[in-house]
Amino acid sequence: MYGKCRVCGGAVREFIDLGRQPSANAFLLPDEVDGEFLFRLAAGSCEKCSMVQLLEEVPQTVRYHEGYRYRASGSAGHRRHFEENARRFLRDELTGRDAFIVEIGCNDGVMLATVADAGVRHLGVEPSANVAEEARAKGVEVREDFFDETTAAEIRDEHGPARVVFGANTICHIAHIDSVLRGVDALLGPGGIFVFEEPYLGTVLEQGAFDQIYDEHVFYFSVTSVREMAARFGFDLVDAERIPLHGGEIRYTLARTGERPVAASVGRMVAEERTRGLSSPDALARFGDNVRRVRDDLVTLLQGLRDDGRRVVGYGAPGKATTVTNLCGIGTDLVPFVCDSTPDKQGRLVPGSHLPVRPPEEFARPYPDYALLFAWNHAEEIMAKEEEFRRAGGRWIRYVPTVTVT
Ligand code: SAM
Ligand code: TMP
Ligand code: ZN
């Protein structure tokens, strides 16, 4: 199957089909299961510019609204990371008297709160009203809107040019990425930078992290595809750094062509991707084979445990849990419930698979025999917190990159 590239108009060749899936963060109340929104979750790679992307997309207003469930402040590690980001911008870029930073997708204000505390001009652009309100409660100025070239022009008219435009785990969510890049161009002052941190295709493929594929992640960036995209819209990719969030991401820095020196890391990482054959048809086909193997192994393991009378509880209900439970057909017969620390998810059901989400306290009442770790990117934090479970004889099941029980 082929689609049309959202960046260059080239042909996008499908390499993985994860089946009919709901919107990953559309956690439902038990009386909302009828008429649930479903679409075909499939990804492909552009034969012209190599951008990996979804074939079909869920409309942005279905994904982002006043009931959006994701909270950037949900983990201590994330809070620390974004505070450090803010401090870095304050130190290196936002030094002028009139410095101004715009964050696309500021969510609950996890990054901009530090900028606001420092008294520096800023604006979060955030379409999900509930999280926008939480950001405001932290003293962050928010425009409740979807960022695109029209919004960007209005912001520039009202506030003047920005020194920094930032986005984390947001830019790869926006299907109209061409309009975003034109908007950033309109908004940035001379010498300004566009910094974004997003899941890395290399990590997804290397780890076999197929559960990073869901409706919100429209694009799966590589250094090669971002550099190519940047050039198309009048930017240089001037820096690319690996960061540990969400299991392994890249922070990309774009500046207008010729305005800033290009760090050596960019050429090195592009060369590495080429040597590795990162998005070659072979690598993508191998990824697809691995996903099917993990699916079969996980289902076999869970069915075996059920048949032996063992209790398995899910741990963490990130968007990733939606992909894996729906791909594998994991229902309450295999995993009766999932614990998650997000109050907004508790009392609701995982989209599509309809596993109930309960507060983490229920994990210990009594401990299950096995915990299926959906929030595997927070493994260290969670396992440290749940040491007692392990001491009581409990075991963790993981499925990325392969199914393991430890
Ligand atoms: N930046 C935070 C982080 O890294 O944890 C939040 C990331 S969250 C996964 C994505 C956020 O982007 C959501 O709060 C969503 O409402 C917002 N968003 C989605 N489309 C957007 C758009 N076109 N413009 C601005 N924000 C958008
Ligand atoms: P994320 O992988 O998208 O950051 O989502 C992680 C999910 O796991 C989020 O819903 C919160 C949940 N979680 C817990 O339930 N307990 C924890 O200790 C941590 C770190 C996360
Ligand atoms: Zn393309």
mmCIF file of N, CA, C and O in Angstrom, residues 196-266:
data_model
loop_
_atom_site.group_PDB
_atom_site.id
_atom_site.type_symbol
_atom_site.label_atom_id
_atom_site.label_comp_id
_atom_site.label_asym_id
_atom_site.label_seq_id
_atom_site.Cartn_x
_atom_site.Cartn_y
_atom_site.Cartn_z
ATOM 1 N N PHE A 196 13.411 20.989 18.768
ATOM 2 C CA PHE A 196 12.366 20.009 19.096
ATOM 3 C C PHE A 196 12.964 18.658 19.445
ATOM 4 O O PHE A 196 13.990 18.257 18.906
ATOM 5 N N GLU A 197 12.314 18.019 20.409
ATOM 6 C CA GLU A 197 12.778 16.735 20.939
ATOM 7 C C GLU A 197 11.703 15.696 20.670
ATOM 8 O O GLU A 197 10.574 15.844 21.143
ATOM 9 N N GLU A 198 12.072 14.664 19.940
ATOM 10 C CA GLU A 198 11.033 13.725 19.496
ATOM 11 C C GLU A 198 11.579 12.300 19.504
ATOM 12 O O GLU A 198 12.786 12.089 19.410
ATOM 13 N N PRO A 199 10.684 11.327 19.592
ATOM 14 C CA PRO A 199 11.132 9.934 19.505
ATOM 15 C C PRO A 199 11.970 9.725 18.241
ATOM 16 O O PRO A 199 11.702 10.341 17.202
ATOM 17 N N TYR A 200 12.982 8.866 18.361
ATOM 18 C CA TYR A 200 13.923 8.641 17.259
ATOM 19 C C TYR A 200 13.589 7.335 16.538
ATOM 20 O O TYR A 200 13.465 6.290 17.170
ATOM 21 N N LEU A 201 13.484 7.429 15.236
ATOM 22 C CA LEU A 201 13.217 6.230 14.431
ATOM 23 C C LEU A 201 14.252 5.141 14.734
ATOM 24 O O LEU A 201 13.909 3.954 14.831
ATOM 25 N N GLY A 202 15.517 5.570 14.887
ATOM 26 C CA GLY A 202 16.598 4.615 15.169
ATOM 27 C C GLY A 202 16.313 3.822 16.434
ATOM 28 O O GLY A 202 16.554 2.611 16.490
ATOM 29 N N THR A 203 15.788 4.497 17.470
ATOM 30 C CA THR A 203 15.476 3.822 18.732
ATOM 31 C C THR A 203 14.297 2.874 18.534
ATOM 32 O O THR A 203 14.299 1.741 19.010
ATOM 33 N N VAL A 204 13.285 3.369 17.866
ATOM 34 C CA VAL A 204 12.089 2.547 17.641
ATOM 35 C C VAL A 204 12.486 1.250 16.932
ATOM 36 O O VAL A 204 12.088 0.155 17.333
ATOM 37 N N LEU A 205 13.322 1.369 15.907
ATOM 38 C CA LEU A 205 13.699 0.180 15.128
ATOM 39 C C LEU A 205 14.652 -0.715 15.910
ATOM 40 O O LEU A 205 14.492 -1.937 15.947
ATOM 41 N N GLU A 206 15.642 -0.079 16.569
ATOM 42 C CA GLU A 206 16.651 -0.823 17.326
ATOM 43 C C GLU A 206 16.016 -1.604 18.470
ATOM 44 O O GLU A 206 16.326 -2.761 18.713
ATOM 45 N N GLN A 207 15.112 -0.930 19.191
ATOM 46 C CA GLN A 207 14.489 -1.571 20.348
ATOM 47 C C GLN A 207 13.279 -2.409 19.956
ATOM 48 O O GLN A 207 12.669 -3.027 20.825
ATOM 49 N N GLY A 208 12.916 -2.361 18.700
ATOM 50 C CA GLY A 208 11.677 -3.028 18.297
ATOM 51 C C GLY A 208 10.494 -2.410 19.031
ATOM 52 O O GLY A 208 9.522 -3.098 19.370
ATOM 53 N N ALA A 209 10.592 -1.086 19.300
ATOM 54 C CA ALA A 209 9.582 -0.414 20.133
ATOM 55 C C ALA A 209 8.353 -0.048 19.294
ATOM 56 O O ALA A 209 8.021 1.123 19.098
ATOM 57 N N PHE A 210 7.677 -1.090 18.826
ATOM 58 C CA PHE A 210 6.525 -0.874 17.942
ATOM 59 C C PHE A 210 5.392 -0.141 18.665
ATOM 60 O O PHE A 210 4.525 0.452 18.030
ATOM 61 N N ASP A 211 5.397 -0.178 20.009
ATOM 62 C CA ASP A 211 4.315 0.479 20.744
ATOM 63 C C ASP A 211 4.478 2.002 20.785
ATOM 64 O O ASP A 211 3.625 2.703 21.312
ATOM 65 N N GLN A 212 5.600 2.492 20.225
ATOM 66 C CA GLN A 212 5.721 3.944 20.015
ATOM 67 C C GLN A 212 4.894 4.370 18.811
ATOM 68 O O GLN A 212 4.737 5.561 18.550
ATOM 69 N N ILE A 213 4.425 3.396 18.044
ATOM 70 C CA ILE A 213 3.612 3.732 16.879
ATOM 71 C C ILE A 213 2.160 3.816 17.317
ATOM 72 O O ILE A 213 1.577 2.812 17.747
ATOM 73 N N TYR A 214 1.609 5.010 17.316
ATOM 74 C CA TYR A 214 0.177 5.189 17.556
ATOM 75 C C TYR A 214 -0.270 6.498 16.938
ATOM 76 O O TYR A 214 0.565 7.256 16.400
ATOM 77 N N ASP A 215 -1.576 6.732 16.970
ATOM 78 C CA ASP A 215 -2.147 7.832 16.181
ATOM 79 C C ASP A 215 -1.480 9.183 16.402
ATOM 80 O O ASP A 215 -1.349 9.970 15.482
ATOM 81 N N GLU A 216 -1.027 9.427 17.657
ATOM 82 C CA GLU A 216 -0.458 10.749 17.913
ATOM 83 C C GLU A 216 0.892 10.946 17.226
ATOM 84 O O GLU A 216 1.283 12.057 16.917
ATOM 85 N N HIS A 217 1.621 9.846 17.059
ATOM 86 C CA HIS A 217 2.930 9.938 16.411
ATOM 87 C C HIS A 217 2.756 9.796 14.903
ATOM 88 O O HIS A 217 2.853 8.703 14.356
ATOM 89 N N VAL A 218 2.522 10.923 14.265
ATOM 90 C CA VAL A 218 2.291 10.900 12.811
ATOM 91 C C VAL A 218 3.622 10.668 12.080
ATOM 92 O O VAL A 218 3.674 9.995 11.061
ATOM 93 N N PHE A 219 4.728 11.227 12.665
ATOM 94 C CA PHE A 219 6.057 11.100 12.035
ATOM 95 C C PHE A 219 7.034 10.388 12.969
ATOM 96 O O PHE A 219 6.925 10.499 14.194
ATOM 97 N N TYR A 220 8.010 9.701 12.382
ATOM 98 C CA TYR A 220 9.078 9.020 13.116
ATOM 99 C C TYR A 220 10.374 9.538 12.515
ATOM 100 O O TYR A 220 10.809 9.083 11.452
ATOM 101 N N PHE A 221 10.958 10.550 13.188
ATOM 102 C CA PHE A 221 12.071 11.286 12.598
ATOM 103 C C PHE A 221 13.388 10.524 12.664
ATOM 104 O O PHE A 221 13.658 9.806 13.628
ATOM 105 N N SER A 222 14.226 10.763 11.661
ATOM 106 C CA SER A 222 15.636 10.384 11.724
ATOM 107 C C SER A 222 16.418 11.670 11.457
ATOM 108 O O SER A 222 15.848 12.672 10.995
ATOM 109 N N VAL A 223 17.726 11.639 11.730
ATOM 110 C CA VAL A 223 18.530 12.842 11.481
ATOM 111 C C VAL A 223 18.507 13.141 9.983
ATOM 112 O O VAL A 223 18.392 14.296 9.559
ATOM 113 N N THR A 224 18.553 12.086 9.189
ATOM 114 C CA THR A 224 18.546 12.245 7.726
ATOM 115 C C THR A 224 17.248 12.909 7.250
ATOM 116 O O THR A 224 17.282 13.872 6.477
ATOM 117 N N SER A 225 16.116 12.396 7.720
ATOM 118 C CA SER A 225 14.841 12.933 7.212
ATOM 119 C C SER A 225 14.589 14.349 7.737
ATOM 120 O O SER A 225 14.033 15.187 7.024
ATOM 121 N N VAL A 226 15.042 14.644 8.974
ATOM 122 C CA VAL A 226 14.832 15.996 9.508
ATOM 123 C C VAL A 226 15.738 16.997 8.776
ATOM 124 O O VAL A 226 15.318 18.110 8.462
ATOM 125 N N ARG A 227 16.968 16.579 8.485
ATOM 126 C CA ARG A 227 17.864 17.493 7.764
ATOM 127 C C ARG A 227 17.292 17.832 6.389
ATOM 128 O O ARG A 227 17.278 18.980 5.952
ATOM 129 N N GLU A 228 16.780 16.813 5.740
ATOM 130 C CA GLU A 228 16.175 16.995 4.408
ATOM 131 C C GLU A 228 14.943 17.902 4.490
ATOM 132 O O GLU A 228 14.743 18.797 3.676
ATOM 133 N N MET A 229 14.120 17.662 5.508
ATOM 134 C CA MET A 229 12.907 18.467 5.688
ATOM 135 C C MET A 229 13.278 19.923 5.983
ATOM 136 O O MET A 229 12.688 20.859 5.425
ATOM 137 N N ALA A 230 14.275 20.107 6.854
ATOM 138 C CA ALA A 230 14.708 21.463 7.222
ATOM 139 C C ALA A 230 15.109 22.235 5.961
ATOM 140 O O ALA A 230 14.670 23.370 5.736
ATOM 141 N N ALA A 231 15.919 21.603 5.131
ATOM 142 C CA ALA A 231 16.435 22.269 3.931
ATOM 143 C C ALA A 231 15.294 22.705 3.004
ATOM 144 O O ALA A 231 15.305 23.791 2.423
ATOM 145 N N ARG A 232 14.294 21.862 2.927
ATOM 146 C CA ARG A 232 13.137 22.134 2.078
ATOM 147 C C ARG A 232 12.405 23.418 2.492
ATOM 148 O O ARG A 232 11.752 24.069 1.684
ATOM 149 N N PHE A 233 12.509 23.771 3.794
ATOM 150 C CA PHE A 233 11.787 24.944 4.303
ATOM 151 C C PHE A 233 12.737 26.081 4.695
ATOM 152 O O PHE A 233 12.376 26.976 5.455
ATOM 153 N N GLY A 234 13.977 26.045 4.186
ATOM 154 C CA GLY A 234 14.899 27.170 4.402
ATOM 155 C C GLY A 234 15.664 27.134 5.713
ATOM 156 O O GLY A 234 16.126 28.176 6.196
ATOM 157 N N PHE A 235 15.812 25.951 6.284
ATOM 158 C CA PHE A 235 16.566 25.834 7.540
ATOM 159 C C PHE A 235 17.736 24.870 7.373
ATOM 160 O O PHE A 235 17.710 23.981 6.526
ATOM 161 N N ASP A 236 18.755 25.073 8.260
ATOM 162 C CA ASP A 236 19.800 24.064 8.436
ATOM 163 C C ASP A 236 19.485 23.297 9.704
ATOM 164 O O ASP A 236 19.025 23.895 10.692
ATOM 165 N N LEU A 237 19.782 22.008 9.689
ATOM 166 C CA LEU A 237 19.779 21.257 10.950
ATOM 167 C C LEU A 237 21.162 21.504 11.536
ATOM 168 O O LEU A 237 22.161 21.018 11.014
ATOM 169 N N VAL A 238 21.238 22.323 12.600
ATOM 170 C CA VAL A 238 22.561 22.730 13.096
ATOM 171 C C VAL A 238 23.040 21.882 14.270
ATOM 172 O O VAL A 238 24.203 21.932 14.630
ATOM 173 N N ASP A 239 22.141 21.125 14.881
ATOM 174 C CA ASP A 239 22.586 20.245 15.964
ATOM 175 C C ASP A 239 21.614 19.077 16.106
ATOM 176 O O ASP A 239 20.408 19.224 15.830
ATOM 177 N N ALA A 240 22.124 17.953 16.526
ATOM 178 C CA ALA A 240 21.305 16.761 16.810
ATOM 179 C C ALA A 240 21.966 16.057 17.981
ATOM 180 O O ALA A 240 23.130 15.695 17.904
ATOM 181 N N GLU A 241 21.217 15.935 19.089
ATOM 182 C CA GLU A 241 21.779 15.313 20.301
ATOM 183 C C GLU A 241 20.853 14.203 20.748
ATOM 184 O O GLU A 241 19.632 14.393 20.788
ATOM 185 N N ARG A 242 21.434 13.124 21.177
ATOM 186 C CA ARG A 242 20.602 12.034 21.718
ATOM 187 C C ARG A 242 20.251 12.374 23.155
ATOM 188 O O ARG A 242 21.090 12.835 23.912
ATOM 189 N N ILE A 243 18.996 12.164 23.522
ATOM 190 C CA ILE A 243 18.574 12.363 24.911
ATOM 191 C C ILE A 243 17.801 11.113 25.362
ATOM 192 O O ILE A 243 17.215 10.412 24.532
ATOM 193 N N PRO A 244 17.800 10.840 26.672
ATOM 194 C CA PRO A 244 17.281 9.541 27.125
ATOM 195 C C PRO A 244 15.760 9.433 27.263
ATOM 196 O O PRO A 244 15.266 8.353 27.539
ATOM 197 N N LEU A 245 15.023 10.514 27.070
ATOM 198 C CA LEU A 245 13.573 10.449 27.331
ATOM 199 C C LEU A 245 12.850 9.420 26.460
ATOM 200 O O LEU A 245 13.255 9.172 25.329
ATOM 201 N N HIS A 246 11.747 8.900 26.983
ATOM 202 C CA HIS A 246 10.893 7.952 26.259
ATOM 203 C C HIS A 246 11.714 6.852 25.594
ATOM 204 O O HIS A 246 11.449 6.454 24.462
ATOM 205 N N GLY A 247 12.744 6.404 26.287
ATOM 206 C CA GLY A 247 13.532 5.282 25.790
ATOM 207 C C GLY A 247 14.608 5.670 24.783
ATOM 208 O O GLY A 247 15.372 4.817 24.352
ATOM 209 N N GLY A 248 14.693 6.950 24.384
ATOM 210 C CA GLY A 248 15.740 7.377 23.440
ATOM 211 C C GLY A 248 15.193 8.288 22.371
ATOM 212 O O GLY A 248 14.518 7.845 21.448
ATOM 213 N N GLU A 249 15.480 9.582 22.530
ATOM 214 C CA GLU A 249 14.961 10.565 21.575
ATOM 215 C C GLU A 249 16.115 11.377 21.014
ATOM 216 O O GLU A 249 17.261 11.222 21.434
ATOM 217 N N ILE A 250 15.790 12.270 20.083
ATOM 218 C CA ILE A 250 16.791 13.221 19.591
ATOM 219 C C ILE A 250 16.252 14.637 19.742
ATOM 220 O O ILE A 250 15.064 14.888 19.507
ATOM 221 N N ARG A 251 17.167 15.509 20.201
ATOM 222 C CA ARG A 251 16.846 16.943 20.235
ATOM 223 C C ARG A 251 17.457 17.565 18.978
ATOM 224 O O ARG A 251 18.664 17.526 18.772
ATOM 225 N N TYR A 252 16.582 18.085 18.115
ATOM 226 C CA TYR A 252 17.015 18.706 16.868
ATOM 227 C C TYR A 252 17.024 20.222 17.045
ATOM 228 O O TYR A 252 16.088 20.779 17.630
ATOM 229 N N THR A 253 18.043 20.879 16.520
ATOM 230 C CA THR A 253 18.066 22.346 16.520
ATOM 231 C C THR A 253 18.164 22.824 15.073
ATOM 232 O O THR A 253 19.085 22.432 14.345
ATOM 233 N N LEU A 254 17.186 23.655 14.676
ATOM 234 C CA LEU A 254 17.171 24.210 13.328
ATOM 235 C C LEU A 254 17.421 25.714 13.409
ATOM 236 O O LEU A 254 16.942 26.376 14.344
ATOM 237 N N ALA A 255 18.176 26.232 12.447
ATOM 238 C CA ALA A 255 18.346 27.683 12.317
ATOM 239 C C ALA A 255 18.206 28.000 10.834
ATOM 240 O O ALA A 255 18.409 27.106 9.995
ATOM 241 N N ARG A 256 17.872 29.256 10.526
ATOM 242 C CA ARG A 256 17.731 29.565 9.096
ATOM 243 C C ARG A 256 19.061 29.307 8.393
ATOM 244 O O ARG A 256 20.134 29.499 8.976
ATOM 245 N N THR A 257 18.945 28.902 7.138
ATOM 246 C CA THR A 257 20.124 28.501 6.375
ATOM 247 C C THR A 257 21.256 29.525 6.510
ATOM 248 O O THR A 257 21.050 30.714 6.282
ATOM 249 N N GLY A 258 22.419 29.030 6.933
ATOM 250 C CA GLY A 258 23.618 29.858 7.011
ATOM 251 C C GLY A 258 23.733 30.720 8.259
ATOM 252 O O GLY A 258 24.742 31.386 8.456
ATOM 253 N N GLU A 259 22.727 30.713 9.124
ATOM 254 C CA GLU A 259 22.774 31.624 10.275
ATOM 255 C C GLU A 259 23.620 31.114 11.435
ATOM 256 O O GLU A 259 24.104 31.898 12.242
ATOM 257 N N ARG A 260 23.752 29.807 11.550
ATOM 258 C CA ARG A 260 24.545 29.262 12.672
ATOM 259 C C ARG A 260 25.440 28.138 12.160
ATOM 260 O O ARG A 260 25.079 27.446 11.185
ATOM 261 N N PRO A 261 26.578 27.919 12.809
ATOM 262 C CA PRO A 261 27.439 26.808 12.379
ATOM 263 C C PRO A 261 26.766 25.453 12.631
ATOM 264 O O PRO A 261 25.998 25.314 13.582
ATOM 265 N N VAL A 262 27.065 24.517 11.764
ATOM 266 C CA VAL A 262 26.469 23.183 11.905
ATOM 267 C C VAL A 262 27.411 22.304 12.741
ATOM 268 O O VAL A 262 28.589 22.166 12.415
ATOM 269 N N ALA A 263 26.884 21.733 13.828
ATOM 270 C CA ALA A 263 27.707 20.894 14.704
ATOM 271 C C ALA A 263 28.135 19.625 13.973
ATOM 272 O O ALA A 263 27.409 19.123 13.106
ATOM 273 N N ALA A 264 29.308 19.123 14.353
ATOM 274 C CA ALA A 264 29.856 17.924 13.702
ATOM 275 C C ALA A 264 28.938 16.718 13.893
ATOM 276 O O ALA A 264 28.895 15.812 13.066
ATOM 277 N N SER A 265 28.176 16.739 14.984
ATOM 278 C CA SER A 265 27.302 15.582 15.275
ATOM 279 C C SER A 265 26.312 15.316 14.141
ATOM 280 O O SER A 265 25.926 14.177 13.900
ATOM 281 N N VAL A 266 25.901 16.378 13.428
ATOM 282 C CA VAL A 266 24.866 16.208 12.402
ATOM 283 C C VAL A 266 25.378 15.310 11.276
ATOM 284 O O VAL A 266 24.765 14.280 10.950
#
